Coordinates of C-alpha atoms in Angstrom, one line a residue:
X1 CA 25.1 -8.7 39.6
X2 CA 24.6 -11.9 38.4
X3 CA 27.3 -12.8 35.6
X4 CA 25.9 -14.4 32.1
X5 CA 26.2 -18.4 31.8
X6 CA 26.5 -20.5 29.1
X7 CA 22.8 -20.4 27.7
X8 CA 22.6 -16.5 28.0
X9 CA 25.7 -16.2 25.1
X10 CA 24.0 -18.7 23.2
X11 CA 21.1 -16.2 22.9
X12 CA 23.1 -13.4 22.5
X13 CA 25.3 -15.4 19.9
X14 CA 21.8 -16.4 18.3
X15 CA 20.4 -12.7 18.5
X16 CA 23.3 -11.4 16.5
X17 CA 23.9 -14.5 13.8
X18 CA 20.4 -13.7 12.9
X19 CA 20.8 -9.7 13.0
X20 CA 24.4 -10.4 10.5
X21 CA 22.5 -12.1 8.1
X22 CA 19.4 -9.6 7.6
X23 CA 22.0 -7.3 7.4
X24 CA 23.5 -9.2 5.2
X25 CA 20.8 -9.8 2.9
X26 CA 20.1 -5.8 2.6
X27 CA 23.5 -5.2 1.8
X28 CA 23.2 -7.7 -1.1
X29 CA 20.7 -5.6 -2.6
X30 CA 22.1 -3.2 -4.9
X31 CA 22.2 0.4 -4.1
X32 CA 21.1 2.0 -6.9
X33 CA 20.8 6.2 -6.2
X34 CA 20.5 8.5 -3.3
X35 CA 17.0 7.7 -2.6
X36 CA 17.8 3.9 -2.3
X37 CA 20.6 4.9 0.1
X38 CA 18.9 7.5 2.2
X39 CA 15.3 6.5 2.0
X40 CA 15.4 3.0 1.1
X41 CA 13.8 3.8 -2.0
X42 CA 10.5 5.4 -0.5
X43 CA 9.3 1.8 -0.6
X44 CA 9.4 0.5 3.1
X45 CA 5.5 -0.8 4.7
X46 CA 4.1 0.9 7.9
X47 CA 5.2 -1.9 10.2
X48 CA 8.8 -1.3 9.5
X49 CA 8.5 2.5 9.8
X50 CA 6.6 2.5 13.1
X51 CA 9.3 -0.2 14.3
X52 CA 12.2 1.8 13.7
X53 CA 10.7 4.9 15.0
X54 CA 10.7 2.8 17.7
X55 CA 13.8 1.5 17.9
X56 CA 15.6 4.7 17.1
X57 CA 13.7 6.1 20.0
X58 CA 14.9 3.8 22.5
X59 CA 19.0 3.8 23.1
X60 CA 20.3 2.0 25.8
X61 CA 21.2 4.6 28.0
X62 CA 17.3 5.8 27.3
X63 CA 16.2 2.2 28.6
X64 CA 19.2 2.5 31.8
X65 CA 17.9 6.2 32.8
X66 CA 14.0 5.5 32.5
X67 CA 15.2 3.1 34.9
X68 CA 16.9 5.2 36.7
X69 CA 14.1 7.6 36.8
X70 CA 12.3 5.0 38.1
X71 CA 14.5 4.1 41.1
X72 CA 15.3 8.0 42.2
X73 CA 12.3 9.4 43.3
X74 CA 11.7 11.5 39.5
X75 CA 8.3 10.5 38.5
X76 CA 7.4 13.5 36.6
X77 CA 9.9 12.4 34.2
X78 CA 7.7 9.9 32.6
X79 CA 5.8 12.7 30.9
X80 CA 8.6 12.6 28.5
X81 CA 7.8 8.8 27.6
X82 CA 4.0 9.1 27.2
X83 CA 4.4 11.2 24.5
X84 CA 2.7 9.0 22.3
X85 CA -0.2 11.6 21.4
X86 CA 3.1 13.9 20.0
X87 CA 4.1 10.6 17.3
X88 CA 0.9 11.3 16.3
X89 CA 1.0 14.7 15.4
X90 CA 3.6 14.0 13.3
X91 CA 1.6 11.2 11.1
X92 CA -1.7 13.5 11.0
X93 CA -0.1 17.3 10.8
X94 CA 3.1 17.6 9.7
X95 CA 3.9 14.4 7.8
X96 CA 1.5 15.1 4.6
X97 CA 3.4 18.2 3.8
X98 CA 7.0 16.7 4.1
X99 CA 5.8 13.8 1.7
X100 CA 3.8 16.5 -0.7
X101 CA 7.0 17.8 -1.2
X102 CA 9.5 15.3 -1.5
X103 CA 12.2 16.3 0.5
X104 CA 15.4 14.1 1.8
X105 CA 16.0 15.8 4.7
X106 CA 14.1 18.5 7.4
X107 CA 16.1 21.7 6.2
X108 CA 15.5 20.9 2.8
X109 CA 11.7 21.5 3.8
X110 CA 12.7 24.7 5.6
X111 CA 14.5 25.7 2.0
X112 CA 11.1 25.2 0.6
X113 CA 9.0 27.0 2.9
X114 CA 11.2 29.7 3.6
X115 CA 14.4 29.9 2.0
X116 CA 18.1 28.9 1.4
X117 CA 19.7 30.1 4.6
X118 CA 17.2 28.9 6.6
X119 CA 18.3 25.5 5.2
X120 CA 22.2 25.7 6.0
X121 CA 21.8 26.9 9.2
X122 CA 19.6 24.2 10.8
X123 CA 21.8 21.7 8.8
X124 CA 24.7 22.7 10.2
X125 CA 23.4 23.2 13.5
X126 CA 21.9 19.7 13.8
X127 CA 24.9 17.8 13.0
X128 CA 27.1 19.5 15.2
X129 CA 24.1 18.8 18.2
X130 CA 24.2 14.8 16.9
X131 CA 27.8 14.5 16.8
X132 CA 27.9 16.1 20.3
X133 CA 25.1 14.8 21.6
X134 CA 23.6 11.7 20.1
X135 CA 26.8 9.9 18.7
X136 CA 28.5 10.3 21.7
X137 CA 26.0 9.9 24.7
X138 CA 25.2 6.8 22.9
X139 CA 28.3 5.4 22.4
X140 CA 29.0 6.5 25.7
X141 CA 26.3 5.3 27.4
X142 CA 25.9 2.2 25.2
X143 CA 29.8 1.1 26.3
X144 CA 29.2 1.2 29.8
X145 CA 26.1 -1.1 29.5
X146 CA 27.6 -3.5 27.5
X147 CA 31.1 -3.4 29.8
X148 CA 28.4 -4.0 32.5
X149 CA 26.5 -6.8 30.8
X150 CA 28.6 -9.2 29.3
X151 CA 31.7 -8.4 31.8
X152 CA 34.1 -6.7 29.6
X153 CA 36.6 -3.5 29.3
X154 CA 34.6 -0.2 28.1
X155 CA 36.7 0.6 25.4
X156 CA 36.4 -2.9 23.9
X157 CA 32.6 -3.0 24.3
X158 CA 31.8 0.8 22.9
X159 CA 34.5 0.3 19.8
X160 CA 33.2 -3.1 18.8
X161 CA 29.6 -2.2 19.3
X162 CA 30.1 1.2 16.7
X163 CA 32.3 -0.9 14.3
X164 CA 29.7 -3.6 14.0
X165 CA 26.8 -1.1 14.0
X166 CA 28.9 1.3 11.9
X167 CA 29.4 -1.3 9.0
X168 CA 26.4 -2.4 8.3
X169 CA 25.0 1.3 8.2
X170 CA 28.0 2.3 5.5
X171 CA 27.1 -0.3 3.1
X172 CA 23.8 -1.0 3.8
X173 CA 21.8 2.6 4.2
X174 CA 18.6 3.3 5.1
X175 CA 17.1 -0.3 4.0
X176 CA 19.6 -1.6 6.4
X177 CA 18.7 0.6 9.3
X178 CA 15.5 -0.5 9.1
X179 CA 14.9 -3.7 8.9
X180 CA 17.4 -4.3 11.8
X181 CA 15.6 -2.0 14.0
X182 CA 12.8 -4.0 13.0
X183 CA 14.5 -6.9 14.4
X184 CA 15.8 -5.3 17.4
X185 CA 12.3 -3.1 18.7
X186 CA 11.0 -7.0 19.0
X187 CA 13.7 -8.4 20.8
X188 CA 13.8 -5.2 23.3
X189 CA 10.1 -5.4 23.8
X190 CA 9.7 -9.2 24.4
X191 CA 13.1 -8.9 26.6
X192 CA 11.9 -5.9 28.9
X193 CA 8.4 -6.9 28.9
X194 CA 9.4 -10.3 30.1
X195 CA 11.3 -8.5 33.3
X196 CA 8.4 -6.4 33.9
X197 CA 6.0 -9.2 34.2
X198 CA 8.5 -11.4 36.5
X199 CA 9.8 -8.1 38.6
X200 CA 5.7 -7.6 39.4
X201 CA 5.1 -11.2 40.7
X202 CA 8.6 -10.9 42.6
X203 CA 7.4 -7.7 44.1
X204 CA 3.8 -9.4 45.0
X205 CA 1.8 -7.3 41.9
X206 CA 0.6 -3.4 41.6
X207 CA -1.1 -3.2 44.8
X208 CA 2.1 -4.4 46.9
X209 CA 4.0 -2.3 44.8
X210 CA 2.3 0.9 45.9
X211 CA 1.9 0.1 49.4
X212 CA 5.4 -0.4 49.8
X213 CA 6.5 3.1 48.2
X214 CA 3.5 4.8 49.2
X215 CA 0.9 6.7 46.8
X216 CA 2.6 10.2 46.8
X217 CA 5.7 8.0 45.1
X218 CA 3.6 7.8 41.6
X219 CA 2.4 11.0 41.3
X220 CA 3.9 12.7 38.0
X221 CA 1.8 16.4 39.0
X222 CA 4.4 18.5 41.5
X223 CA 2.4 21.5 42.4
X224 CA 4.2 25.3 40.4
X225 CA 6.0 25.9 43.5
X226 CA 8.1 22.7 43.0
X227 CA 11.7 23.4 42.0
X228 CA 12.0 20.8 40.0
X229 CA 9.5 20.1 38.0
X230 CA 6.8 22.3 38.6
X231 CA 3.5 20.7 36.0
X232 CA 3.0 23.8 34.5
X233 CA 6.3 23.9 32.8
X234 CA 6.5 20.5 32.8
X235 CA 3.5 20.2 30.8
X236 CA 4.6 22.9 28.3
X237 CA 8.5 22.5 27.8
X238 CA 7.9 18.5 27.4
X239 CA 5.1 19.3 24.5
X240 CA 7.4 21.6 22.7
X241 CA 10.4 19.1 23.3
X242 CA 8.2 16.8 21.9
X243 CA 6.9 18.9 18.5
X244 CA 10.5 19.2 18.0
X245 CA 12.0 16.0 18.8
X246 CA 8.8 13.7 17.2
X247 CA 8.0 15.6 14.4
X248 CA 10.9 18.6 12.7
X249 CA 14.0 16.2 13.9
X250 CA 15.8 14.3 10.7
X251 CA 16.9 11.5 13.2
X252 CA 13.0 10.6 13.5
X253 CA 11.2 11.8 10.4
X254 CA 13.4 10.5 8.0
X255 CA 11.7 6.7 9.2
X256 CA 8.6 7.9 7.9
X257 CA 10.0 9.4 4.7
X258 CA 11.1 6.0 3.7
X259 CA 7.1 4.8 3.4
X260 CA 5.5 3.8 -0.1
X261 CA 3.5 6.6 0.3
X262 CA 1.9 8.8 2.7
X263 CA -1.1 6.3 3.7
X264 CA 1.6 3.9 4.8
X265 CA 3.8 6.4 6.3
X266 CA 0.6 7.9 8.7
X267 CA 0.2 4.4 9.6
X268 CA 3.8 4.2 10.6
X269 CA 3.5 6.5 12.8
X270 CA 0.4 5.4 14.2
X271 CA 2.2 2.4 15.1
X272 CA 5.1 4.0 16.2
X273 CA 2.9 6.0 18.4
X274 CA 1.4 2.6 19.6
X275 CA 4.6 1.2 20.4
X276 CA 5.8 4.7 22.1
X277 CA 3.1 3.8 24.7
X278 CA 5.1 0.9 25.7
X279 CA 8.2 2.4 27.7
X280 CA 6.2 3.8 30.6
X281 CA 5.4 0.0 31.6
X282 CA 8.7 -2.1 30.3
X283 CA 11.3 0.5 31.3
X284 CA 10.4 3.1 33.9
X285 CA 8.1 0.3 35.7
X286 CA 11.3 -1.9 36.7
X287 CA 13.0 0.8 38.3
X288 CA 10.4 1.1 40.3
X289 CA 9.8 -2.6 41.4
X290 CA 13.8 -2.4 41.6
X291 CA 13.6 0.5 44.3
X292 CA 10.8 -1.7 46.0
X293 CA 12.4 -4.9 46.2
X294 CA 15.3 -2.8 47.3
X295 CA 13.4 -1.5 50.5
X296 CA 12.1 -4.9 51.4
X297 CA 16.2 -5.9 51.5
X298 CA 15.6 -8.4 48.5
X299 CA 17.9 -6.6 46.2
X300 CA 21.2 -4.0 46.5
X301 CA 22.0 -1.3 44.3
X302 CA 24.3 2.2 44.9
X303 CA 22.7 4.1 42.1
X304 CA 19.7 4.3 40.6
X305 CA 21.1 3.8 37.0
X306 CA 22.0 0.3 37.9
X307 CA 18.3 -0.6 38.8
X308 CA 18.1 -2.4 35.4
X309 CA 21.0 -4.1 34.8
X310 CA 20.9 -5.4 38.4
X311 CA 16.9 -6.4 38.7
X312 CA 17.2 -8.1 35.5
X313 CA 20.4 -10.0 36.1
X314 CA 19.1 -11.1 39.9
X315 CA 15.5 -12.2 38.9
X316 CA 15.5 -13.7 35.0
X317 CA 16.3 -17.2 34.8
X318 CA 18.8 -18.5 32.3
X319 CA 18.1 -17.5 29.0
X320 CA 16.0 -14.9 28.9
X321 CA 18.4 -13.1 31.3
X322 CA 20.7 -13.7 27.6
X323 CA 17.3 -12.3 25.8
X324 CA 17.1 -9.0 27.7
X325 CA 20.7 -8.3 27.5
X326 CA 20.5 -8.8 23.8
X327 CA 17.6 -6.0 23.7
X328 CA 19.6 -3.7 25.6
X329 CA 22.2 -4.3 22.9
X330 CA 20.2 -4.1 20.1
X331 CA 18.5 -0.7 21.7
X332 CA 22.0 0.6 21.2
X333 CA 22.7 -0.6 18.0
X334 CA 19.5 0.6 16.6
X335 CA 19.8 4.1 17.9
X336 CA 23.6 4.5 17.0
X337 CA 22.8 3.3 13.1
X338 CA 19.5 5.8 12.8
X339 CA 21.9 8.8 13.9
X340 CA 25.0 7.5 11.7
X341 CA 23.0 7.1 9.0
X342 CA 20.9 10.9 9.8
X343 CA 24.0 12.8 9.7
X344 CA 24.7 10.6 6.7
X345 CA 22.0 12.4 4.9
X346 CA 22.7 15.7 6.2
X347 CA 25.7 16.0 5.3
X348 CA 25.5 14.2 1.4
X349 CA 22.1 16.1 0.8
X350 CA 22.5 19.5 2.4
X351 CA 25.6 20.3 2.6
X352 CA 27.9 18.2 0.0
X353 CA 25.1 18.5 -3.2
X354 CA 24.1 22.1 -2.7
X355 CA 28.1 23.0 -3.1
X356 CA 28.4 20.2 -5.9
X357 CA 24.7 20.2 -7.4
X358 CA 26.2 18.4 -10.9
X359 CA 27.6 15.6 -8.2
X360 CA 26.3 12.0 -10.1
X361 CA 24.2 9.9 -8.1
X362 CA 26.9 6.9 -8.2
X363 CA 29.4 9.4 -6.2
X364 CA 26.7 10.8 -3.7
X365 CA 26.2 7.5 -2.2
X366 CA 29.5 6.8 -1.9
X367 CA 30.1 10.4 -0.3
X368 CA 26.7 9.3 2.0
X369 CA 29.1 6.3 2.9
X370 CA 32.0 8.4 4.2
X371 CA 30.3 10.7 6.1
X372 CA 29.2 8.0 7.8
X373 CA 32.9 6.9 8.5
X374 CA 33.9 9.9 9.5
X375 CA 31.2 10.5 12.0
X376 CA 31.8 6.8 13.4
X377 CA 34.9 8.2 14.3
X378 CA 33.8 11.5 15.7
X379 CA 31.7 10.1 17.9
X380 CA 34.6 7.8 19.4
X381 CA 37.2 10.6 19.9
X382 CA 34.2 12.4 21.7
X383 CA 33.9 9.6 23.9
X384 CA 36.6 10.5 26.7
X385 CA 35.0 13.8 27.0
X386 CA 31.5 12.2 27.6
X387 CA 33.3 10.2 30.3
X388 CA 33.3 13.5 32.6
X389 CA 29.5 13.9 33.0
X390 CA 27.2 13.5 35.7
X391 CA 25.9 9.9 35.7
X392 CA 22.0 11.6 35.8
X393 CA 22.3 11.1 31.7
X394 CA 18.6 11.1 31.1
X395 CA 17.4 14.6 32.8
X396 CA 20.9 16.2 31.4
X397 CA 19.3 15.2 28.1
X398 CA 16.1 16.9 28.5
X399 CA 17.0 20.1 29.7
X400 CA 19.7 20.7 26.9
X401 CA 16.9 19.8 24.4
X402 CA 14.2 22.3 26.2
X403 CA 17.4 24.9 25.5
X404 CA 17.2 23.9 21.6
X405 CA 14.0 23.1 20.8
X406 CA 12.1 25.9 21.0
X407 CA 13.5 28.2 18.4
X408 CA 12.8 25.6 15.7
X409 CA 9.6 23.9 17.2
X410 CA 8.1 27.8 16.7
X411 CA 9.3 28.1 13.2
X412 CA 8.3 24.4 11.8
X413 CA 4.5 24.6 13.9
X414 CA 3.9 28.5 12.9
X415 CA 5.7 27.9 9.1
X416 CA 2.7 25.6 8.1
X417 CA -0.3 26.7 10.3
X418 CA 0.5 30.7 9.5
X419 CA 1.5 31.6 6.0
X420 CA 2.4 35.2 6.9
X421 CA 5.4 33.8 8.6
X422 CA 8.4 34.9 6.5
X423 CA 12.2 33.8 5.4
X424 CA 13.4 37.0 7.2
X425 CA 11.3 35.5 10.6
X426 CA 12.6 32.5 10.3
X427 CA 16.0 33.0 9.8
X428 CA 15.9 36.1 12.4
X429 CA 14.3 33.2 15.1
X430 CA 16.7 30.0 14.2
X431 CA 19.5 32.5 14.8
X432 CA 18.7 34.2 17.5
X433 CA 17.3 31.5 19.1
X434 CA 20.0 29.3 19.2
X435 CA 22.4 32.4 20.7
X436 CA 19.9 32.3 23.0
X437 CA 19.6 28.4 24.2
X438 CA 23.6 28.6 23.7
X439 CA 23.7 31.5 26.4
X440 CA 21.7 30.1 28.6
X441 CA 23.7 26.6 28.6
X442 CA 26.9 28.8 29.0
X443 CA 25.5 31.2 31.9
X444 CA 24.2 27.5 33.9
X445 CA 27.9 26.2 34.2
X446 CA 29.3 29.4 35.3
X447 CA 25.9 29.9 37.6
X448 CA 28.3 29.9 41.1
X449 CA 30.3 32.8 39.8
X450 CA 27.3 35.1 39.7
X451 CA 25.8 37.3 42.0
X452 CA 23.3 35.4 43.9
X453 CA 19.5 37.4 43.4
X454 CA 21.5 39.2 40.5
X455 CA 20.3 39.1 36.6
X456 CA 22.5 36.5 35.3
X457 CA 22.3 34.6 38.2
X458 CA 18.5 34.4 37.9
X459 CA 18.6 33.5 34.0
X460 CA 21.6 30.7 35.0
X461 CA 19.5 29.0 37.5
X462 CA 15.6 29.1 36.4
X463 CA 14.1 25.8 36.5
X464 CA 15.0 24.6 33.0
X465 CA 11.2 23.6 32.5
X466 CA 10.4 26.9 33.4
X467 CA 13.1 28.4 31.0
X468 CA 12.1 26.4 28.2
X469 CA 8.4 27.9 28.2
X470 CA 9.3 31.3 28.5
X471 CA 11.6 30.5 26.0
X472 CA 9.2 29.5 23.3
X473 CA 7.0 32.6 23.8
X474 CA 10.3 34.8 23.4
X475 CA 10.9 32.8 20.2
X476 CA 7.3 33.0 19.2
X477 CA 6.8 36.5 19.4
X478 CA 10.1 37.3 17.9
X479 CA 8.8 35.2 14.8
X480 CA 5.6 37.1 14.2
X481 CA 7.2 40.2 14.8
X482 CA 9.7 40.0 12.3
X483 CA 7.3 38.3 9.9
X484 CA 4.2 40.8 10.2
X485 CA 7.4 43.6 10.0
X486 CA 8.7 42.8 6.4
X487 CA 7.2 41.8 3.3
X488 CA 5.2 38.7 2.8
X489 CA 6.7 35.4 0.6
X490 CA 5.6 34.8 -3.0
X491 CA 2.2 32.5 -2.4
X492 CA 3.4 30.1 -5.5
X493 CA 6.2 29.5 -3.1
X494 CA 3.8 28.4 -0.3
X495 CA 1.7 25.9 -2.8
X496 CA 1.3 23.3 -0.9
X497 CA 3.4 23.9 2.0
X498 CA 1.1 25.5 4.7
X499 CA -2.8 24.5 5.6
X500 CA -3.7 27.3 3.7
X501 CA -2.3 26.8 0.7
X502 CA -3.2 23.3 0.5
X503 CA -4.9 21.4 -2.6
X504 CA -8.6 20.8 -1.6
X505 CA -8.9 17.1 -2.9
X506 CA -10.6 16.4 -5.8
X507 CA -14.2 14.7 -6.2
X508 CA -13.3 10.6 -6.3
X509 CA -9.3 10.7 -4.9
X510 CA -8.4 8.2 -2.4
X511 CA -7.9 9.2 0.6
X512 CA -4.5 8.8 2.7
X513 CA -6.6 7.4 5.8
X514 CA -9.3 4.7 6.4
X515 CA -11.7 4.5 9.8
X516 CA -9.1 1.8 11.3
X517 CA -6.2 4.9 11.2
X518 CA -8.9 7.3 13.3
X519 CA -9.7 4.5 15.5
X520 CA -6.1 3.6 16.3
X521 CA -5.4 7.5 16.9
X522 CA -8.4 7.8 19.7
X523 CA -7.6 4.5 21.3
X524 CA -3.8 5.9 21.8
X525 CA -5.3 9.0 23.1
X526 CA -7.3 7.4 25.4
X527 CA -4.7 5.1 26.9
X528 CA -2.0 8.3 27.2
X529 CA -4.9 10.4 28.9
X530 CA -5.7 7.5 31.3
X531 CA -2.1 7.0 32.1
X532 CA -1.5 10.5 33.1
X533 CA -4.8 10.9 35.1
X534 CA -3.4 7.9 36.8
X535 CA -0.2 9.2 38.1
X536 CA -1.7 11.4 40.1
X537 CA -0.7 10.0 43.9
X538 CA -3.6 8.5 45.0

């Protein structure tokens, strides 16, 4: 790899001097109550939402290990990154009843719909999975990049990177998160699109490209037999992955909860879901021009998470090559302040004020600000232990999440579609559920001590797409089970809160959507069905 000269740090310097002073500016602003600090006062314009959906999507290691996918031969992995149709779902289906009504955080809506319990458990649940999961693998992940990029030691890179990121979060909140996502989702797109553009005239364009790797490379559709990712599962685990992930987790929704209103908030996620079209061809794409140029014995790499870092350091000129690395830095810093700032709110709204409901506004914020603190430093004592696992990051990722979601995909999708779903269901199906998923992660690491052809052995090593399907059936059955087995909720509980409960709108009320939001919505449907049916190894 090529090491960064003199114009490159005035880029980087650049990037940041700009990103300190937006921050800056936000912080200035006076935080006034909890909805200011979480939710940036519900006041924030569709491009900003559907930019820091964006932004909060896209981590660093998320940009290294589409890469990576890229470069190792694991094409049906991109079905994961095309979920743009899933954003979508969240702006059309589920978004209207989490702004109807008006909750901070995702088990807050599960207190509504179903009851207290419910509530705590998902809230404790989720921040233990983002401490352990997102803080970490970010910071992780995000200090071996940045050790990578601008040639300095790991610890240095991941500690400055999460104090920096970590500040503005604690004294900014939610307005903060934002805007600088804002900020960095354009410099990550111009920087990576710039590299796939130049990586596809080095490689000598599509055509050349596929000649070189051959057809069957690009083919996302493995027949069921495949052990690996067999389309069937594939097709089903990644949608339920994504229901989860897109549309019930706080990390996301919570950008969209921070619209002016609901019209602005669908058309956050519209453009979100826009934008979520965009890794496919700026991330995956030059892992793949990487592994070609790499054949043609124009470029050397060991492993295929170094595809990016390498092709972008070997082929940009001076500069941009500063640019890119600045994206990659700001796709870390974006995704580290939405999760900070998440378990923020998670903590201050569903755990601290249901304890301490007569807690003044004043003192919640400052709470909100050191829960953010303390996870900050979570997430670096976790970091030694991240050191220990597997460098294939990104697919490690997806199957834990097709081990979680499921249980809470079933009761968020069948809570507002099905009104007979109960408390007792859902609480019965969170609980179970995640004994379940735990097992299963528990029985995989101790799969070589098992019986081969035996029980456990079998439920240890099931494909994990394979598992996750099966899983949501177990989970959805159990749900209706229970449900249609004990009483039925109070239906002035479910005002409001499931499709058939809803308001019918009144003669002469504005709608929440014009033609140009249906319009957008096909268009994105279109593109993700034409980019799947083009995969297809021919």
């Amino acid at each position: 790899m090529k090491s960064l000269d003199t114009l490159d740090w005035i880029c980087i310097a650049a990037y940041f001097l700009v990103l300190f002073g937006l921050a800056v500016w936000v912080i200035m602003k006076k935080t006034k109550n909890t909805e200011d600090y979480f939710l940036a006062g519900r006041n924030i314009g569709w491009f900003v939402v559907g930019a820091s959906i964006f932004a909060s999507n896209i981590g660093s290691e998320h940009v290294v290990g589409l890469a990576g996918a890229g470069a190792g031969d694991k094409m049906p992995m991109l079905i994961f990154e095309i979920q743009a149709w899933v954003v979508l779902i969240l702006g059309w289906v589920f978004l209207p009843f989490y702004a109807r009504s008006g909750v901070f955080t995702m088990p807050e809506f599960l207190e509504k719909r179903f009851s207290a319990k419910s509530r705590w458990f998902l809230s404790v649940v989720s921040l233990v999975a983002y401490v352990l999961t997102k803080v970490s693998v970010t910071i992780y992940a995000g200090g071996v990049v940045v050790s990578a990029l601008l040639g300095i030691n790991f610890w240095v890179g991941a500690i400055s990177t999460v104090v920096l990121t970590g500040v503005y979060t604690i004294f900014g909140g939610m307005r903060a998160v934002v805007y600088t996502e804002t900020l960095q989702a354009i410099v990550l797109v111009i920087g990576a699109a710039a590299l796939t553009f130049i990586g596809l005239d080095y490689a000598g364009g599509w055509g050349e490209l596929k000649a070189t790797l051959g057809p069957e490379y690009f083919n996302m559709w493995r027949p069921p037999s495949d052990p690996d990712f067999p389309w069937p599962s594939l097709l089903i685990t990644s949608t339920i992955t994504g229901v989860w992930y897109w549309c019930t987790d706080q990390y996301i929704v919570q950008r969209t909860l921070t619209a002016k209103n609901l019209k602005e908030g669908r058309r956050g996620a519209i453009w979100g879901a826009f934008l979520k079209l965009l890794p496919v061809f700026i991330f995956l794409i030059p892992g793949v021009i990487a592994l070609a140029l790499k054949q043609k014995g124009m470029l050397e790499w060991e492993t295929p998470d170094q595809a990016f870092p390498v092709l972008m350091s070997n082929l940009l000129p001076s500069g941009l090559r500063g640019l890119v690395a600045a994206g990659l830095l700001a796709a870390l810093m974006s995704s580290l302040a939405s999760v900070f700032n998440s378990c923020s709110t998670l903590f201050t709204v569903d755990i601290y004020k249901k304890l301490r409901p007569e807690t003044s506004e004043t003192k919640l914020v400052r709470i909100g600000r050191i829960a953010t603190l303390i996870v900050v430093f979570l997430g670096i004592i976790w970091i030694p232990i991240m050191a220990n696992i597997s460098g294939v990051l990104y697919e490690y990722l997806q199957s834990v999440q097709s081990y979680i979601a499921p249980p809470i995909t079933a009761v968020f999708l069948l809570g507002i579609f099905f009104k007979r779903i109960n408390a007792t269901g859902a609480y019965t199906t969170l609980v179970v559920g995640f004994i379940a998923g735990m097992t299963r992660i528990a029985l995989e690491l101790m799969s070589d001590s098992f019986a081969e052809g035996s029980v456990l052995h079998t439920l240890a090593t099931v494909n994990f797409l394979t598992f996750g399907a099966w899983f949501f059936l177990f989970c959805v059955v159990l749900l209706v089970g229970v449900s249609l087995l004990t009483p039925a909720q109070d239906e002035k509980q479910l005002a409001g809160l499931t499709f058939a409960t809803v308001r019918k709108p009144q003669p002469g009320e504005e709608k929440s959507y014009g033609w140009i939001d249906i319009a957008a919505s096909v268009v994105i449907v279109i593109i993700v069905a034409w980019v799947m049916l083009s995969f297809n190894g021919t």
